Amino acid sequence: MTPGRRSSTFTRLLRHGFTDASAAERLLDSVELAGVRDDPVLLEALGATADPDLALHGLVRLLEAQPGPTARRELLDTLIAAKPLRDRLLGVLGASAALADHLARHPRDWEALVTYEPRDLHPGVAEFERGLAEGADPVSLRVAYRRCLLSIAARDVCGTTDVAQTAAELADLATATLRAALALAEAAAPGDAAACRLAVIAMGKCGGHELNYVSDVDVIFVGEAADGADESKALRSATKLASHMMRICSETTVEGSIWPVDANLRPEGRNGPLVRTLSSHLAYYQRWAKTWEFQALLKARPVAGDLDLGQEYVAALDPLVWKAAERENFVADVQKMRRRVVENIPAAEIDRELKLGPGGLRDVEFAVQLLQLVHGRADAALRSGTTLDALQALAAGGYVGRADAVQLDDAYRFLRSMEHRIQLYRLRRTHLVPEDEADLRRLGRSLGLRTDPVTELIREWKQHTGVVRRLHEKLFYRPLLDAVAQLAPGEARLSAEAARERMVALGYADPAAALRHLEALASGVTRKAAIQRTLLPVLLGWFADSADPDAGLLNFRKVSDALGKTPWYLRLLRDEGAAAENLARVLSAGRLAPDLLMRAPEAVALLGDGDGGGLEPRGRAQLEQEILAAVGRADNAEDGVRAARGVRRRELFRTAAADIVDSYGTETKPAEADQGALVDRVGAAVSDLTAATLAGTLRAVVRDGWGDTLPTRFAVIGMGRFGGHELGYGSDADVVFVHEPRDGVAEREATDAANKVVAEMRRLLQIPSADPPLLIDADLRPEGKSGPLVRTLKSYAAYYRRWSLGWESQALLRAEPVAGDEELGRRFIELIDPLRYPAEGLGEDAVREIRRLKARMESERLPRGADPKLHTKLGPGGLSDVEWTVQLLQLRHGWAEPGLRTTRTRAALAAAQAAGLLRAEEAGTLDEAWVLATRVRNAVMLVRGRAGDTFPSESRELAAVGRYLGYGDGHAGDMLDAYRRTARRARAVVEELFYGA
């Protein structure tokens, strides 16, 4: 061959889609293709395939395998002369290496593609049974099966059948194969066949008439005794036949296997008997079956064996299937199944998972099946086992929006086509999109994407999964809005009863009230109503994902009623990506955040993505500057403190909203995995806010009563969790007050002024108003409630020198100035440092006294009736255990270890570990327990709107606490077990470190 000709051929091959033109040239020059290598028809046909290189290689192998020159010439002549065969054969060879292997082993099977009669275009079970008739044993059955599969694949890759028809043909071929396998099993054991009636019920994709190229074929077996036979013997015979039938299909032979037959959808799964009588099936489903088992029965279809018995099975179970939506926890069960499927996908594969990943095939199937179960009881038209047929029926009945159904239909067909072509290549069971460039190119070309196959494929794939993800939730909710808004006369829409059923199925406890809210929000022709109708399908899905959907929807209506006429509110929710989802999470997570928002709904602006600060917490200096400025503008102390409390309410909402969003996660951002970081963030934010509020209140009171200068220097010292930067949402502000008379001012006058300041601060911070009160607790002062509320610095010095008790030194470990005169606060700290970090540490008597006091507190202070193991503050392994253990280490070693001189529990614990005072695993155990207990207390306040140290007893509140802590629906028991386990481990460390056990 001359160089010029070679160059010309090389270029033509590249132009026709070959990627290895050199290898293709060598193959075209082979002796097998001698008569046709220059025929333009052949090159054009090869270039039209998904993978021209693969098709050419397969064709040469097929020609090599022909039994002689005559057979080879017959194939080539037919190939060139008959376009239908050419398209079919080369199309298969360019799409499936596995079927090319089959043709190389069985070189005359290409003749199965020659016939092009009308009946051949759409074969059914009868045609496939004839095609399998020569399968007299498992090996020949496999050969016949592949030959039938060859014809299905040919029609598929040539576009003669669409993806739904291909899936139906594959299911029909599976039906014929199961019948042939059962016939072989019966022929091998005629005695067993005579003793029983055996029905094979197809489930899953085979039952739904939508099978893949390579898939487990799910079945259930029903057996009965033949006339006059003993039932137990008949069931043994039926079990032998069923087992043999499964082996015939599943076992690997010299011709490979057909596919696994999976009977694990039967009652009790793999632990249950393989074959049951109809009455046994019925008894199980009536008493023991779980929700997913009824969902699976949607696709049950008799396919082999005794078809009359199979029909009796379907007729007997049908009424139970269509009552499944009435079961308790129905929707929670379905959603839990979907989450479990997603959770079990390896992280490295989730973005390539066509079937189970987000926006994948299972999303469409689950949504359709859920709607079928909810509405199919009243509407028999919905009772199809085929996903696309059921979707069409749902749209026709108004259960799904027509436009949504069309988009989902398109997406499902595209994703199933991808799945089919991926599996067809090697005839392997997989749902993963390949990563190799050549595989992606072949896949794209097989779907008709020829300009830039890889780029176009990925773009279309992502576009379709995006459609599915976006519509998955809207599918449930948009028809509800159509039903209540009734804007399009003549359109099919949900009846009132169907709408109510759907709301119940989606987790709404009061469907009538929920529908009234929807009607109020979405009815009418105003711009506001139109935007609400766009937003609500998504919002309702987020509400339903919470523990209390009813509260979420009610709260949204309240906020919308308050802000609906402000132009920025709906624009914020519509245009700011995060705002709508953040709002939905916040409104349905409990009472505290919605209550704070309802008192000043304009705070919803904080939930957006914009420049308004968003949900990032603000520092103490920034808060103090704003509050002091607001106080400075006020006419009197009461107005000033009202302004300060308004800032506090807004910032509490910001903190709570950020905490909820971080704990729940969003569609674009996973939940925060570091629980300690969440606790630290809330503790710091609430503590800074409390300090700034006290600073503003102090300024307002002093200015109102004394002008610019109080007769005495005055400082507020934070104590307890306040001093430790560990305040929760429901915490009081533990403080002590210290003052020092100014030069020339009598001590009595100074003390009176200081007492008036404290009394007025407490009064103003507790005046009933729309803003939550801030309670000041000064019980940690010297002598407790019996001692004076305010002391001078000298008085503190005298008291601590003569009378100080051990518990007071321990309490002072958390002392930190938070407001007032900074110099006085610093001198107070200098005064108490020797008490809280005593030189050479604590003596043994002092240690024994602390242990005795702790033991007494454990026995006396726990509320009557409380479960100690679940009490986050005083229970074993709770906050008190961890904090007293850390504080004992600080009292004993703080004088020598500077890192221990901190008011913060977690920082002190880390310092103690760094100093070698406890092992890393001990520190980790205590830290985990302290963080978890603090998270539970925060959750209880967020959910109930009032503080609490134990888990709620009401089921919805307990579920909401679980969601905040990362537990899905139905996992409240797991949450309580995890808390007990964590606390138990912490208590063991406390026994050793604190009590010296």
Short mmCIF file of C-alpha atoms in Angstrom, two decimals, residues 45-211:
data_model
loop_
_atom_site.label_atom_id
_atom_site.label_comp_id
_atom_site.label_asym_id
_atom_site.label_seq_id
_atom_site.Cartn_x
_atom_site.Cartn_y
_atom_site.Cartn_z
CA ALA A 45 -21.90 1.50 8.68
CA LEU A 46 -18.95 1.02 11.02
CA GLY A 47 -18.72 4.77 11.54
CA ALA A 48 -22.37 4.88 12.58
CA THR A 49 -21.79 2.52 15.53
CA ALA A 50 -21.10 3.48 19.13
CA ASP A 51 -17.49 2.28 18.89
CA PRO A 52 -16.23 1.74 15.32
CA ASP A 53 -12.95 0.20 16.55
CA LEU A 54 -14.85 -2.32 18.68
CA ALA A 55 -17.31 -3.08 15.88
CA LEU A 56 -14.55 -3.73 13.33
CA HIS A 57 -12.63 -5.94 15.75
CA GLY A 58 -15.79 -7.92 16.53
CA LEU A 59 -16.60 -8.31 12.84
CA VAL A 60 -13.14 -9.70 12.04
CA ARG A 61 -13.43 -12.17 14.96
CA LEU A 62 -16.87 -13.27 13.71
CA LEU A 63 -15.54 -13.81 10.17
CA GLU A 64 -12.56 -15.75 11.54
CA ALA A 65 -14.94 -17.97 13.49
CA GLN A 66 -17.03 -18.95 10.45
CA PRO A 67 -16.70 -22.66 9.65
CA GLY A 68 -15.39 -22.10 6.13
CA PRO A 69 -15.02 -19.77 3.14
CA THR A 70 -18.58 -20.35 1.99
CA ALA A 71 -20.04 -19.32 5.34
CA ARG A 72 -17.71 -16.31 5.43
CA ARG A 73 -18.77 -15.24 1.94
CA GLU A 74 -22.46 -15.68 2.88
CA LEU A 75 -22.03 -13.40 5.89
CA LEU A 76 -20.16 -10.71 3.94
CA ASP A 77 -22.61 -10.75 1.04
CA THR A 78 -25.59 -10.45 3.36
CA LEU A 79 -23.84 -7.75 5.36
CA ILE A 80 -23.22 -5.56 2.31
CA ALA A 81 -26.55 -6.24 0.62
CA ALA A 82 -28.98 -6.09 3.56
CA LYS A 83 -29.01 -2.78 5.42
CA PRO A 84 -31.21 -4.08 8.30
CA LEU A 85 -28.71 -6.83 9.10
CA ARG A 86 -25.75 -4.49 8.62
CA ASP A 87 -27.17 -1.94 11.06
CA ARG A 88 -28.18 -4.58 13.59
CA LEU A 89 -25.04 -6.69 13.52
CA LEU A 90 -22.52 -3.85 13.46
CA GLY A 91 -24.60 -1.87 15.97
CA VAL A 92 -24.39 -4.77 18.44
CA LEU A 93 -20.69 -5.36 17.78
CA GLY A 94 -19.97 -1.65 18.38
CA ALA A 95 -21.90 -1.56 21.66
CA SER A 96 -21.23 -4.92 23.32
CA ALA A 97 -17.93 -6.73 23.67
CA ALA A 98 -19.79 -9.49 25.52
CA LEU A 99 -22.18 -10.21 22.64
CA ALA A 100 -19.23 -10.08 20.23
CA ASP A 101 -17.67 -12.83 22.36
CA HIS A 102 -20.91 -14.83 22.11
CA LEU A 103 -20.96 -14.50 18.32
CA ALA A 104 -17.33 -15.59 18.12
CA ARG A 105 -18.23 -18.73 20.09
CA HIS A 106 -21.46 -19.32 18.16
CA PRO A 107 -20.66 -17.97 14.70
CA ARG A 108 -23.99 -18.92 13.07
CA ASP A 109 -26.06 -16.92 15.61
CA TRP A 110 -25.72 -13.83 13.41
CA GLU A 111 -28.49 -15.37 11.36
CA ALA A 112 -30.92 -14.53 14.22
CA LEU A 113 -30.58 -10.90 13.10
CA VAL A 114 -31.49 -11.48 9.46
CA THR A 115 -35.26 -11.85 9.95
CA TYR A 116 -36.99 -8.51 9.71
CA GLU A 117 -40.70 -9.39 9.82
CA PRO A 118 -43.28 -7.24 11.69
CA ARG A 119 -43.71 -9.91 14.38
CA ASP A 120 -39.95 -9.93 14.85
CA LEU A 121 -39.93 -6.22 15.67
CA HIS A 122 -41.86 -6.57 18.92
CA PRO A 123 -41.64 -10.13 20.22
CA GLY A 124 -43.46 -11.20 23.36
CA VAL A 125 -43.22 -14.10 25.79
CA ALA A 126 -44.51 -16.63 23.20
CA GLU A 127 -41.84 -15.67 20.65
CA PHE A 128 -39.12 -15.89 23.28
CA GLU A 129 -40.42 -19.27 24.45
CA ARG A 130 -40.04 -20.53 20.87
CA GLY A 131 -36.53 -19.05 20.78
CA LEU A 132 -35.60 -20.94 23.95
CA ALA A 133 -37.23 -24.21 22.90
CA GLU A 134 -33.90 -25.84 22.03
CA GLY A 135 -32.60 -25.22 25.56
CA ALA A 136 -32.67 -28.85 26.67
CA ASP A 137 -30.12 -28.35 29.45
CA PRO A 138 -28.61 -25.40 31.40
CA VAL A 139 -25.80 -24.89 28.87
CA SER A 140 -27.94 -24.89 25.72
CA LEU A 141 -30.49 -22.71 27.56
CA ARG A 142 -27.77 -20.12 28.07
CA VAL A 143 -26.83 -20.19 24.39
CA ALA A 144 -30.47 -19.77 23.36
CA TYR A 145 -30.91 -16.98 25.93
CA ARG A 146 -27.94 -15.07 24.50
CA ARG A 147 -29.30 -15.50 20.99
CA CYS A 148 -32.59 -13.94 22.05
CA LEU A 149 -30.71 -11.22 23.90
CA LEU A 150 -28.78 -10.52 20.74
CA SER A 151 -31.99 -9.67 18.88
CA ILE A 152 -33.22 -7.42 21.73
CA ALA A 153 -29.90 -5.56 21.80
CA ALA A 154 -29.97 -5.17 18.00
CA ARG A 155 -33.41 -3.55 18.06
CA ASP A 156 -32.29 -1.35 20.97
CA VAL A 157 -29.05 0.02 19.46
CA CYS A 158 -30.70 0.61 16.09
CA GLY A 159 -33.54 2.58 17.66
CA THR A 160 -36.23 0.14 16.52
CA THR A 161 -37.41 -0.03 20.14
CA ASP A 162 -37.25 2.68 22.78
CA VAL A 163 -35.92 2.14 26.27
CA ALA A 164 -39.32 1.21 27.74
CA GLN A 165 -39.98 -1.35 25.02
CA THR A 166 -36.48 -2.77 25.43
CA ALA A 167 -36.99 -3.13 29.20
CA ALA A 168 -40.34 -4.85 28.58
CA GLU A 169 -38.75 -7.26 26.08
CA LEU A 170 -36.01 -8.08 28.58
CA ALA A 171 -38.70 -8.82 31.19
CA ASP A 172 -40.57 -11.02 28.70
CA LEU A 173 -37.35 -12.88 27.90
CA ALA A 174 -36.80 -13.36 31.64
CA THR A 175 -40.36 -14.73 31.94
CA ALA A 176 -39.73 -17.22 29.13
CA THR A 177 -36.39 -18.18 30.69
CA LEU A 178 -37.92 -18.81 34.12
CA ARG A 179 -40.55 -21.02 32.49
CA ALA A 180 -37.89 -22.95 30.57
CA ALA A 181 -35.75 -23.38 33.70
CA LEU A 182 -38.75 -24.58 35.71
CA ALA A 183 -39.61 -27.03 32.94
CA LEU A 184 -36.06 -28.43 33.11
CA ALA A 185 -36.34 -28.75 36.90
CA GLU A 186 -39.71 -30.52 36.60
CA ALA A 187 -38.37 -32.87 33.93
CA ALA A 188 -35.51 -33.80 36.26
CA ALA A 189 -37.91 -34.58 39.14
CA PRO A 190 -41.32 -35.61 37.75
CA GLY A 191 -42.40 -36.98 41.13
CA ASP A 192 -41.89 -33.64 42.80
CA ALA A 193 -43.67 -31.87 39.93
CA ALA A 194 -46.69 -34.16 40.31
CA ALA A 195 -46.89 -33.63 44.09
CA CYS A 196 -47.29 -29.86 44.12
CA ARG A 197 -48.54 -26.70 42.46
CA LEU A 198 -45.78 -24.08 42.25
CA ALA A 199 -46.23 -20.49 41.15
CA VAL A 200 -43.33 -18.15 40.41
CA ILE A 201 -44.14 -14.50 41.14
CA ALA A 202 -41.81 -11.96 39.51
CA MET A 203 -40.97 -8.95 41.65
CA GLY A 204 -38.87 -5.85 41.19
CA LYS A 205 -38.00 -4.76 37.68
CA CYS A 206 -38.94 -8.10 36.16
CA GLY A 207 -42.36 -7.95 37.79
CA GLY A 208 -42.71 -4.33 36.69
CA HIS A 209 -41.97 -5.20 33.07
CA GLU A 210 -38.91 -2.93 33.09
CA LEU A 211 -35.88 -5.18 33.40
#
